[in-house]
CSV table of C-alpha atoms and ligand atoms in Angstrom, one decimal:
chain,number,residue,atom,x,y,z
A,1153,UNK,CA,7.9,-22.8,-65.7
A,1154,UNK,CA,6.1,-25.0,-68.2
A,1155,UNK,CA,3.6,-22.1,-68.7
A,1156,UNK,CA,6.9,-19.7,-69.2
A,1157,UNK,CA,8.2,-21.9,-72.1
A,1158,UNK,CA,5.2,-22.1,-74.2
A,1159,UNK,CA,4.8,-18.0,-74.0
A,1160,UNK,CA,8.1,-17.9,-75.2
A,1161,UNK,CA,8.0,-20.2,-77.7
A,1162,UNK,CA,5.3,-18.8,-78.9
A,1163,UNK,CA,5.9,-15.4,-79.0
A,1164,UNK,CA,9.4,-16.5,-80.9
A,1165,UNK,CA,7.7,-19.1,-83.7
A,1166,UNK,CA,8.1,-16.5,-86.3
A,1167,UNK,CA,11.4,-15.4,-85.2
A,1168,UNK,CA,13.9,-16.7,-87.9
A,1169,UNK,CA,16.4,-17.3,-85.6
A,1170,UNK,CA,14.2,-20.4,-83.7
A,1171,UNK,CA,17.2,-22.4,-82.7
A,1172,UNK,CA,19.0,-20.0,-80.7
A,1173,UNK,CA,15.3,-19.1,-78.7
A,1174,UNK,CA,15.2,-22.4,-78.2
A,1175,UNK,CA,18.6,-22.8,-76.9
A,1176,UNK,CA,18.0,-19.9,-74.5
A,1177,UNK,CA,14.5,-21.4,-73.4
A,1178,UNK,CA,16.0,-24.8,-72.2
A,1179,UNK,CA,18.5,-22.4,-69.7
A,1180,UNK,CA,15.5,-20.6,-68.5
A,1181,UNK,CA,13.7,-23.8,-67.2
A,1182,UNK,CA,15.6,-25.5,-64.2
A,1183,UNK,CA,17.0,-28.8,-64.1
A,1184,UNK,CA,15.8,-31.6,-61.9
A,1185,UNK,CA,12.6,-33.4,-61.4
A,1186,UNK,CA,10.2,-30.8,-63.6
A,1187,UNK,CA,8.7,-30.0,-61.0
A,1188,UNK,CA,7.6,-26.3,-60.4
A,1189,UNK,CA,8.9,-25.0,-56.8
A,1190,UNK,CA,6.4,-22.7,-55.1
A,1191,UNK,CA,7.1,-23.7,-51.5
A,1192,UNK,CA,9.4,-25.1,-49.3
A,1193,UNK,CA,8.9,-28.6,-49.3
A,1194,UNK,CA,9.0,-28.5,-53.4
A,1195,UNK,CA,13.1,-28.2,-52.4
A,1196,UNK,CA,15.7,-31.0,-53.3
A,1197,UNK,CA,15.9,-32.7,-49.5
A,1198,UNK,CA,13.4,-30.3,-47.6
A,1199,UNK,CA,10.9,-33.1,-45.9
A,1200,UNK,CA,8.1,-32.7,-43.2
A,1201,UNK,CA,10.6,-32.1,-40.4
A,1202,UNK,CA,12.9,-30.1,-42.0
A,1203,UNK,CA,10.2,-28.3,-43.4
A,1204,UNK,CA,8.9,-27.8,-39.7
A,1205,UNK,CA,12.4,-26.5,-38.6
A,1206,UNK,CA,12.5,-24.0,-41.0
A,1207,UNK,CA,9.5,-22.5,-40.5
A,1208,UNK,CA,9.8,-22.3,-37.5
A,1209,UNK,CA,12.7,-20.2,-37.3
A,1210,UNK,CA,11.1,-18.1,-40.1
A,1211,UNK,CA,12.4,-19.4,-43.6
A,1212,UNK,CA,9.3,-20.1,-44.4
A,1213,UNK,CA,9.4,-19.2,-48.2
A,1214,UNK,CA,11.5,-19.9,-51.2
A,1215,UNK,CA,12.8,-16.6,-51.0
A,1216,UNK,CA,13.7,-16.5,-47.4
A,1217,UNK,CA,16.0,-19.6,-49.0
A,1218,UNK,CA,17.4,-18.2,-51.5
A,1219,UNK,CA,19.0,-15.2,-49.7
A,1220,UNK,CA,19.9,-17.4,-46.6
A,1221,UNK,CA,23.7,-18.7,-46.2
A,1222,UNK,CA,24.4,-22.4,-46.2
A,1223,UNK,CA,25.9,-22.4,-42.2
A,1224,UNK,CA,22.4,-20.4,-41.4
A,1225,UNK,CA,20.5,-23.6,-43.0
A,1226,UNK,CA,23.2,-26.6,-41.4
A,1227,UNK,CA,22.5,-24.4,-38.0
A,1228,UNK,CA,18.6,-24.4,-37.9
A,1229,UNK,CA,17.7,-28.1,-39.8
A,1230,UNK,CA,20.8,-30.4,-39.2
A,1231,UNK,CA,21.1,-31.2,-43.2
A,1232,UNK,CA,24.7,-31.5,-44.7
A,1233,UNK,CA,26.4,-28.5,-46.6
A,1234,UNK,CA,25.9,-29.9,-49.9
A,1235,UNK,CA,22.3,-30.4,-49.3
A,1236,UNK,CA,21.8,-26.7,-47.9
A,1237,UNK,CA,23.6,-25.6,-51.2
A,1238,UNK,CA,21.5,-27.9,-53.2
A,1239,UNK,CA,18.6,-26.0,-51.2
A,1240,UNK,CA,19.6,-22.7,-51.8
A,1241,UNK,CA,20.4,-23.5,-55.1
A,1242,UNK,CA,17.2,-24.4,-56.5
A,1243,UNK,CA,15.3,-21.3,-54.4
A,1244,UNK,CA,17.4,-19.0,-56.6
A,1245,UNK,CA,16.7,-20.9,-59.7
A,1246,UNK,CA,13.0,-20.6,-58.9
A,1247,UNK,CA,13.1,-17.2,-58.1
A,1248,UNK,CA,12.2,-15.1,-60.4
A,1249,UNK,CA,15.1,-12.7,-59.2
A,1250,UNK,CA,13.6,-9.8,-61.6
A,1251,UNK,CA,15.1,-6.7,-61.6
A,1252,UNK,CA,12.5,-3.8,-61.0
A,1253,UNK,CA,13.5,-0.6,-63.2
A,1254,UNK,CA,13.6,2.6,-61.2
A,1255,UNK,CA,10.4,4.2,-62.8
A,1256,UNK,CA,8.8,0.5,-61.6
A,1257,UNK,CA,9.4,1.6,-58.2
A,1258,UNK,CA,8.5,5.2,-58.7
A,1259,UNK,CA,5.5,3.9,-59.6
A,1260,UNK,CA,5.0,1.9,-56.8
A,1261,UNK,CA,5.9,4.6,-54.4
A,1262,UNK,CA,3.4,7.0,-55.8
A,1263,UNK,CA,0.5,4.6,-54.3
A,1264,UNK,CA,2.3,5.1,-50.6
A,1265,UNK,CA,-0.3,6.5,-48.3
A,1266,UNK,CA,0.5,8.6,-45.7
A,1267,UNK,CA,-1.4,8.8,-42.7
A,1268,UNK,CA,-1.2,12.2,-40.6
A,1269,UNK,CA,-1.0,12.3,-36.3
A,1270,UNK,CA,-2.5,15.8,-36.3
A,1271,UNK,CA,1.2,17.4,-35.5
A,1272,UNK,CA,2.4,19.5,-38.4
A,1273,UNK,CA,5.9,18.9,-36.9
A,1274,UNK,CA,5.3,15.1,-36.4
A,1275,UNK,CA,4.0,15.1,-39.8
A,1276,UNK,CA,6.9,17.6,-41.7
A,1277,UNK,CA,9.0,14.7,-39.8
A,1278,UNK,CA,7.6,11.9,-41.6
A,1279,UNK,CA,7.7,13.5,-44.7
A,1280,UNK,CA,4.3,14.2,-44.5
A,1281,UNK,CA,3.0,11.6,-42.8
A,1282,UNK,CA,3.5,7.5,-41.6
A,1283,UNK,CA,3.6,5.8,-44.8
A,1284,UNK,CA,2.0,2.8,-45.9
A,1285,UNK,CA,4.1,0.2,-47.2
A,1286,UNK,CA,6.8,0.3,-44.3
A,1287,UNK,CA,6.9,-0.4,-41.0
A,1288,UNK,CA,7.3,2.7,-38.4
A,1289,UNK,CA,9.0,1.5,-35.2
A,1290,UNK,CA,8.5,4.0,-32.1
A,1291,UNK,CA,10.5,3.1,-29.0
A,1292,UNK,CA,10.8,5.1,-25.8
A,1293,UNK,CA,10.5,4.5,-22.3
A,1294,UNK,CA,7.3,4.0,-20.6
A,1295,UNK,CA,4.8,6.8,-20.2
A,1296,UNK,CA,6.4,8.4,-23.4
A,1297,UNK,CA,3.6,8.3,-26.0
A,1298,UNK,CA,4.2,5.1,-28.0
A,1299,UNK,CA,0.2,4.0,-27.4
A,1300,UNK,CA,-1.1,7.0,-27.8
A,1301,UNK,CA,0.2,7.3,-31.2
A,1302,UNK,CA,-1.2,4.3,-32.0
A,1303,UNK,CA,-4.8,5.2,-30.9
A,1304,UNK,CA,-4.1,8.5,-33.2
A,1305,UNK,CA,-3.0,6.6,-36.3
A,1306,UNK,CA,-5.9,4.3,-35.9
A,1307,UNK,CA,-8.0,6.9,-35.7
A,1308,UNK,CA,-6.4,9.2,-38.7
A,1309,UNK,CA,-6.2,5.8,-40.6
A,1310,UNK,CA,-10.3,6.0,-41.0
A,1311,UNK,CA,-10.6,9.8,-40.7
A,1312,UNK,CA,-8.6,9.4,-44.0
A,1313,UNK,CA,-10.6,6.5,-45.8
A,1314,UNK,CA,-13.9,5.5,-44.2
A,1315,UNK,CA,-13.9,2.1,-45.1
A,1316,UNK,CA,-10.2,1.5,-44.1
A,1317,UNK,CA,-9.6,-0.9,-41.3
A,1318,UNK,CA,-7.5,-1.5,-38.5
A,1319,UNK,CA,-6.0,-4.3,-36.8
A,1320,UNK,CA,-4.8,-3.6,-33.7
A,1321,UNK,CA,-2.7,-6.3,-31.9
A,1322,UNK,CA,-2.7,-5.3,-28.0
A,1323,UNK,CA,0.1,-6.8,-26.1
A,1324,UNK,CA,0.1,-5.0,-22.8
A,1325,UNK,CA,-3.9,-4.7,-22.9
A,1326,UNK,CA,-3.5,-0.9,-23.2
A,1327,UNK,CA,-6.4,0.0,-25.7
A,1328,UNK,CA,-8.4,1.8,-24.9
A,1329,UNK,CA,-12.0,2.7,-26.8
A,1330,UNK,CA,-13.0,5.2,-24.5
A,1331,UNK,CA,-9.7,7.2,-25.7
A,1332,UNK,CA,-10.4,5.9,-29.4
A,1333,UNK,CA,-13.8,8.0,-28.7
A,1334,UNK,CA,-12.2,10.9,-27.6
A,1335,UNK,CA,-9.8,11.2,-30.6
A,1336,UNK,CA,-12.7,10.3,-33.3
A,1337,UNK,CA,-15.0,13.7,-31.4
A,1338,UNK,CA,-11.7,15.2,-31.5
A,1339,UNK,CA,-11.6,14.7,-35.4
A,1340,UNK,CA,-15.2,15.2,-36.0
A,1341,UNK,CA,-15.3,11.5,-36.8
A,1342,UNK,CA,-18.7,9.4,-35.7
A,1343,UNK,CA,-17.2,7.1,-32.3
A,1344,UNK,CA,-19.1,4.1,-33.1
A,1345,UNK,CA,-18.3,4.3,-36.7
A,1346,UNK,CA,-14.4,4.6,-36.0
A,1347,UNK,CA,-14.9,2.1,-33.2
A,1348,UNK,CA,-16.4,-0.4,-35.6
A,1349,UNK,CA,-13.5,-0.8,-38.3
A,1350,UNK,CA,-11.0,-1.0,-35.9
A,1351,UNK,CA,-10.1,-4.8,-35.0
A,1352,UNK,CA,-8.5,-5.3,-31.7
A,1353,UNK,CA,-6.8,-8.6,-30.5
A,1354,UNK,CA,-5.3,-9.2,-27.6
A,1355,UNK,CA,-1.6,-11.2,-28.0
A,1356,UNK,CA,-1.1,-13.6,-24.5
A,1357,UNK,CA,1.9,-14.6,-25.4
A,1358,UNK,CA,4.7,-14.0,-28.6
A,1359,UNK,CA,3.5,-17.2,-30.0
A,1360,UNK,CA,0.2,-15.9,-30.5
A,1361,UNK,CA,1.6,-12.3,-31.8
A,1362,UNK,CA,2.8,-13.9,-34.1
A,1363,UNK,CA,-0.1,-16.1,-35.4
A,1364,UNK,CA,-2.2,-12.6,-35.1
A,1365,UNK,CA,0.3,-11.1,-37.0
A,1366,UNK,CA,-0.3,-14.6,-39.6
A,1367,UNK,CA,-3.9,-14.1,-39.4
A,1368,UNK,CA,-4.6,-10.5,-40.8
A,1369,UNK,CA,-4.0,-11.9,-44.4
A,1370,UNK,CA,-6.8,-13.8,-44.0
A,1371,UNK,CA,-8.7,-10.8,-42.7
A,1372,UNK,CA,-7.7,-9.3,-46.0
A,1373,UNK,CA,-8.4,-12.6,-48.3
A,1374,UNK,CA,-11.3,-14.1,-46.7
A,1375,UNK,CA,-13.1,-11.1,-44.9
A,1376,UNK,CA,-12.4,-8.6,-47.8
A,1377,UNK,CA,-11.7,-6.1,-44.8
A,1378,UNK,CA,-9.5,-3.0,-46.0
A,1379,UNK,CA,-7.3,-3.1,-43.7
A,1380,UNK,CA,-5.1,0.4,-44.1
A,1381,UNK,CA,-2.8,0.1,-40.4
A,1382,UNK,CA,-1.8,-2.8,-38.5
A,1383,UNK,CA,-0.3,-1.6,-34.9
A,1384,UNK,CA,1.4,-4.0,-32.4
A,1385,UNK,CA,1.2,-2.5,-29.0
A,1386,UNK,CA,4.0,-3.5,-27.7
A,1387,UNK,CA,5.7,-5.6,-30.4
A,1388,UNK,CA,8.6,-7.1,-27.9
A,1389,UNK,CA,7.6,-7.0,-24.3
A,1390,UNK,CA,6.0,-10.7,-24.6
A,1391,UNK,CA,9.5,-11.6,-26.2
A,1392,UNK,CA,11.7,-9.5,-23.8
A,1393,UNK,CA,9.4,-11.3,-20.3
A,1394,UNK,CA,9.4,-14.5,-22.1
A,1395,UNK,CA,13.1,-14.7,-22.6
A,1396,UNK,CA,14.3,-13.7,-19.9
A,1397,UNK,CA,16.9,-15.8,-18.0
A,1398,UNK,CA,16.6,-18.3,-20.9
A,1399,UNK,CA,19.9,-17.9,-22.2
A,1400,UNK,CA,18.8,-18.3,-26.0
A,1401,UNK,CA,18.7,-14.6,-27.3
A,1402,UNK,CA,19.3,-16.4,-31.0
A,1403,UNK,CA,15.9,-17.8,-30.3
A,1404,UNK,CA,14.0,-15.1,-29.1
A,1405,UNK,CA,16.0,-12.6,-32.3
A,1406,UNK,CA,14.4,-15.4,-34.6
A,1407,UNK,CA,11.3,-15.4,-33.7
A,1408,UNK,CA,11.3,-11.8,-33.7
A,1409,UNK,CA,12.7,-11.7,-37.0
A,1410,UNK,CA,10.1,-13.6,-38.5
A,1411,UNK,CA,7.4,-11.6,-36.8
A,1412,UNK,CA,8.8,-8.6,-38.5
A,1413,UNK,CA,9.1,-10.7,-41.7
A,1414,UNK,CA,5.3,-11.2,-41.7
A,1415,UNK,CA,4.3,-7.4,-40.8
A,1416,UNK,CA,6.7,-6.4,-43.7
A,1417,UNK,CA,5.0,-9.3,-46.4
A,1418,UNK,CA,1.5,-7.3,-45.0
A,1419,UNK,CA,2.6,-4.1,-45.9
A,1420,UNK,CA,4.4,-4.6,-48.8
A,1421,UNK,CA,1.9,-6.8,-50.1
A,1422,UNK,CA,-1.4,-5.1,-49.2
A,1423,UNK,CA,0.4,-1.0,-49.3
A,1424,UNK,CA,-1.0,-0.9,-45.4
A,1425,UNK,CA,1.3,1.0,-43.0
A,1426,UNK,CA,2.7,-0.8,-39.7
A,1427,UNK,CA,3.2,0.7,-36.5
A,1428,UNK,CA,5.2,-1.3,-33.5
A,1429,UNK,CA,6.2,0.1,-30.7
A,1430,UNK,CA,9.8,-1.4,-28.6
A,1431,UNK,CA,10.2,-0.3,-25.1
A,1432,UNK,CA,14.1,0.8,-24.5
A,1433,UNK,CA,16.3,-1.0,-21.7
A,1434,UNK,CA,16.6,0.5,-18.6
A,1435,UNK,CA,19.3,-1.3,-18.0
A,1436,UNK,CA,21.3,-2.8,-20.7
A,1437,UNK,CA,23.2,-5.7,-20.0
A,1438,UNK,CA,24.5,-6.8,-23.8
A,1439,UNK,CA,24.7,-3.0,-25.3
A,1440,UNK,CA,27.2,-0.8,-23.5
A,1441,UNK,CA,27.4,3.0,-23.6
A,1442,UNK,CA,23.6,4.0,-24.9
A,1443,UNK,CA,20.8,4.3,-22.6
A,1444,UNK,CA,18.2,4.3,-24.9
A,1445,UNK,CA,19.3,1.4,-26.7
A,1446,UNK,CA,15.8,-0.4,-28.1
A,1447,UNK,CA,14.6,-4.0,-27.1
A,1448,UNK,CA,14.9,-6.8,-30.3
A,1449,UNK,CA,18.8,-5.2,-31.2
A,1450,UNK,CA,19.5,-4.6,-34.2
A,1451,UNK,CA,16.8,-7.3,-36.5
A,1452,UNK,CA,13.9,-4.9,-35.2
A,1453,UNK,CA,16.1,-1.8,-36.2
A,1454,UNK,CA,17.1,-3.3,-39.4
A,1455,UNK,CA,13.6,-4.5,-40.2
A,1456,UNK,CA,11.4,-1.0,-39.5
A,1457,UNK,CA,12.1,1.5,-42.0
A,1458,UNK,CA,11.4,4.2,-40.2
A,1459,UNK,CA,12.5,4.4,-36.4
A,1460,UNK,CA,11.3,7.1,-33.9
A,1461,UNK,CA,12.6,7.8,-30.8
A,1462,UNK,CA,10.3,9.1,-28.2
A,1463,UNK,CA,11.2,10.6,-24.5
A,1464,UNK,CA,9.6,13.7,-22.3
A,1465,UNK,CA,10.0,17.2,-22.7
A,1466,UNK,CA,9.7,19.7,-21.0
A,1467,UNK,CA,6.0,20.7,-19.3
A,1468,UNK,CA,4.4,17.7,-20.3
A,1469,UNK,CA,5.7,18.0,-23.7
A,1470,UNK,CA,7.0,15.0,-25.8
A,1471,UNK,CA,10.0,14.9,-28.3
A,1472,UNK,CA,9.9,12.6,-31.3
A,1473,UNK,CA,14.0,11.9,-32.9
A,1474,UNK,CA,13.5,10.6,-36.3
A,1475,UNK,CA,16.4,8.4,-36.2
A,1476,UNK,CA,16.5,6.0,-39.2
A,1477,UNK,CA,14.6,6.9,-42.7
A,1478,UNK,CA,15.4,5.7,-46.3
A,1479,UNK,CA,14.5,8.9,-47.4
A,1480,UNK,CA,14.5,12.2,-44.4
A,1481,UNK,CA,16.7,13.4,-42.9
A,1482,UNK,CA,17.4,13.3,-38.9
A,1483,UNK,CA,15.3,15.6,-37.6
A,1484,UNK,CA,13.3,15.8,-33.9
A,1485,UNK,CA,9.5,17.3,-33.2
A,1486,UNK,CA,7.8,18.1,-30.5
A,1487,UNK,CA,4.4,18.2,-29.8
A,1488,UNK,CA,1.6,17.6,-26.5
A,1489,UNK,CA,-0.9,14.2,-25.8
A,1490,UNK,CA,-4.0,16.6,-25.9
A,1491,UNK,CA,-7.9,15.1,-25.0
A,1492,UNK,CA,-8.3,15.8,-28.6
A,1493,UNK,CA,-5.3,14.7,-30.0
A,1494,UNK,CA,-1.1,15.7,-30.8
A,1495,UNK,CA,-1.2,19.1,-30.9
A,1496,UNK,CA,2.4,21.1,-32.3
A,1497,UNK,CA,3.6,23.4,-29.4
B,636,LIG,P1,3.8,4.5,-23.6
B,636,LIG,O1,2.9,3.7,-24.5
B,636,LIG,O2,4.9,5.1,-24.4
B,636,LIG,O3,4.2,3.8,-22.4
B,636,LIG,P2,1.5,6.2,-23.5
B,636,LIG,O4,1.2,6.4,-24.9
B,636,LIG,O5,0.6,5.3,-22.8
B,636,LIG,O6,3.0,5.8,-23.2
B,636,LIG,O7,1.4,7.6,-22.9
B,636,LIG,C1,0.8,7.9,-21.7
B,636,LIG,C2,0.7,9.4,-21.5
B,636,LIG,O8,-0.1,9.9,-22.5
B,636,LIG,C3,0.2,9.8,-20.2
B,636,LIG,O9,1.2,9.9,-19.3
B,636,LIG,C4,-0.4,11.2,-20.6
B,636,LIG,O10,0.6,12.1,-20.5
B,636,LIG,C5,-0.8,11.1,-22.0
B,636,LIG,N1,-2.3,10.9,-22.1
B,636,LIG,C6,-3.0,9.7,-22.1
B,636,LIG,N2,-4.3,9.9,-22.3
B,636,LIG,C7,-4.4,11.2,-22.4
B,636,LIG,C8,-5.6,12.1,-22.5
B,636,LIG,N3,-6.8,11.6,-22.6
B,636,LIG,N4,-5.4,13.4,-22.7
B,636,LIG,C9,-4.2,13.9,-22.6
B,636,LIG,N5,-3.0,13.1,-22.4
B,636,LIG,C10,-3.2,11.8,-22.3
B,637,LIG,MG1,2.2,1.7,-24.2
């Protein structure tokens, strides 16, 4: 903030009308202790513990504060109303709430990366491919292709840019290299080479999903690795086993929430793509009417930005329903899992 005053001040000393820049440079700065807030425990009344609390249910930054609502903040750290809208507050005063112009964002979107699955109609569907900067949710019922997308994307991911990398978060321990070698001969690609820039963990519980999820900045950061596609394979069957017969869905939706949070920072932050996949309920006991109603309700569907819906066809086939987009239309494809890859029908 101090650094923002002097630029302006500067920039202004010639301006004859100095008083009034003034004027307007003392609103700019907050009140309070002076003190520039860059994290959560900078907040008026946010200590160790309440800092803990926070976090932990996934307001972990100043700007998950300053869009939360005061009851959300009493709920999760116990502090009084006044001191959540104190909180609050001060996150939107340290925000630099800036207003990005349209041709900003055109810009921005011209960078998106689109990674093809070897489908024309899977692609046309996707607009011409699964874009970076968004999260891609695929949910279906078991057997219906949501892996074997993955090991595709991973695989087009370094067809398209050699030195891109993949993080590959494996819940259910479904990877597979032997298929990854399969799809890389299928593309022409060198095995080993494909092989090599893909980064597999294996999640043994949410709690460590979640740290994986944490830890590919530091991949990024630390490791200088490019990573292009970050897949979680399955992103909620440790959540769905875990809490089951617990009682607390509002715990399990957090945490999910703030998994999501983190894969959306990653791609917005670093323009890589994210795929997830959800299984569907077989048999839903808190959504009525829709058989294919996805795991993680509505915070998974609201946080992917694309959703795909994926059952059998007919002969082996498979049918992908494009069922959420900012941006395309509704529209279904079908394709076959082939040695080599999808293949259109
Ligand atoms: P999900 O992850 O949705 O449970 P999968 O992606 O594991 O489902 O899909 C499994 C299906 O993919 C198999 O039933 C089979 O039809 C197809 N498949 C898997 N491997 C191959 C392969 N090497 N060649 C052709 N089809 C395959
Ligand atoms: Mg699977």
């Amino acid at each position: 903030m101090n650094m923002r005053k002097k630029e302006i001040v500067m920039e202004d000393i010639e301006l004859e009308e100095n008083e009034d820049v003034e004027k307007d440079v003392v609103e700019i700065i907050p009140p309070a202790s002076g003190k520039k807030i860059s994290n959560i425990t900078d907040l008026p009344g946010v200590g160790a513990a309440t800092a803990e609390k926070l976090t932990a249910a996934g307001f972990d930054n100043i700007m998950s504060i300053a869009v939360s609502s005061v009851g959300q903040l009493v709920e999760i750290t116990g502090v009084s109303e006044a001191v959540a809208r104190k909180m609050i507050q001060a996150s939107r005063d340290a925000l630099d709430m800036g207003f990005q112009s349209g041709e900003d964002i055109l810009k921005k979107r011209e960078k998106v990366q689109k990674i093809q699955t070897g489908s024309k109609a899977v692609d046309a569907m996707m607009g011409g491919g699964f874009e970076t900067g968004a999260i891609t949710e695929c949910f279906g019922e078991f057997g219906s292709g949501k892996t074997q997308i993955g090991h595709i994307l991973a695989t087009n991911t370094i067809a398209n840019d050699p030195e891109a990398v993949v993080v590959y978060i494996d819940t259910e321990n479904t990877f597979r290299p032997e298929r990854i070698i399969q799809l890389a001969e299928g593309a022409n690609l060198d095995p080993d080479k494909v092989l090599r820039n893909i980064k597999v963990a294996r999640a043994y519980n949410s709690d460590h999903q979640m740290l994986l999820g944490e830890k590919v900045e530091e991949l990024i950061k630390k490791q200088n690795l490019k990573v292009k596609m970050v897949i979680v394979d399955s992103l909620t069957a440790h959540f769905r086993a875990e809490f089951i017969g617990r009682g607390t869905l509002a715990d399990r939706q957090q945490k999910i929430n703030k998994h999501m949070h983190t894969l959306m920072r990653l791609a917005d932050t670093y323009n890589l793509a994210v795929y997830v996949t959800n299984q569907v309920m077989a048999k839903p006991d808190m959504f009525f009417g829709d058989p294919t109603q996805a795991i993680g309700g509505h915070i998974v569907a609201h946080a992917s930005t694309f959703r795909i819906y994926l059952r059998k066809g007919k002969k082996g086939s498979r049918v992908a329903k494009l069922i959420d987009s900012p941006n395309l239309p509704e529209s279904e494809a079908c394709f076959m899992v082939t040695k080599e890859g999808l293949k259109d029908i």
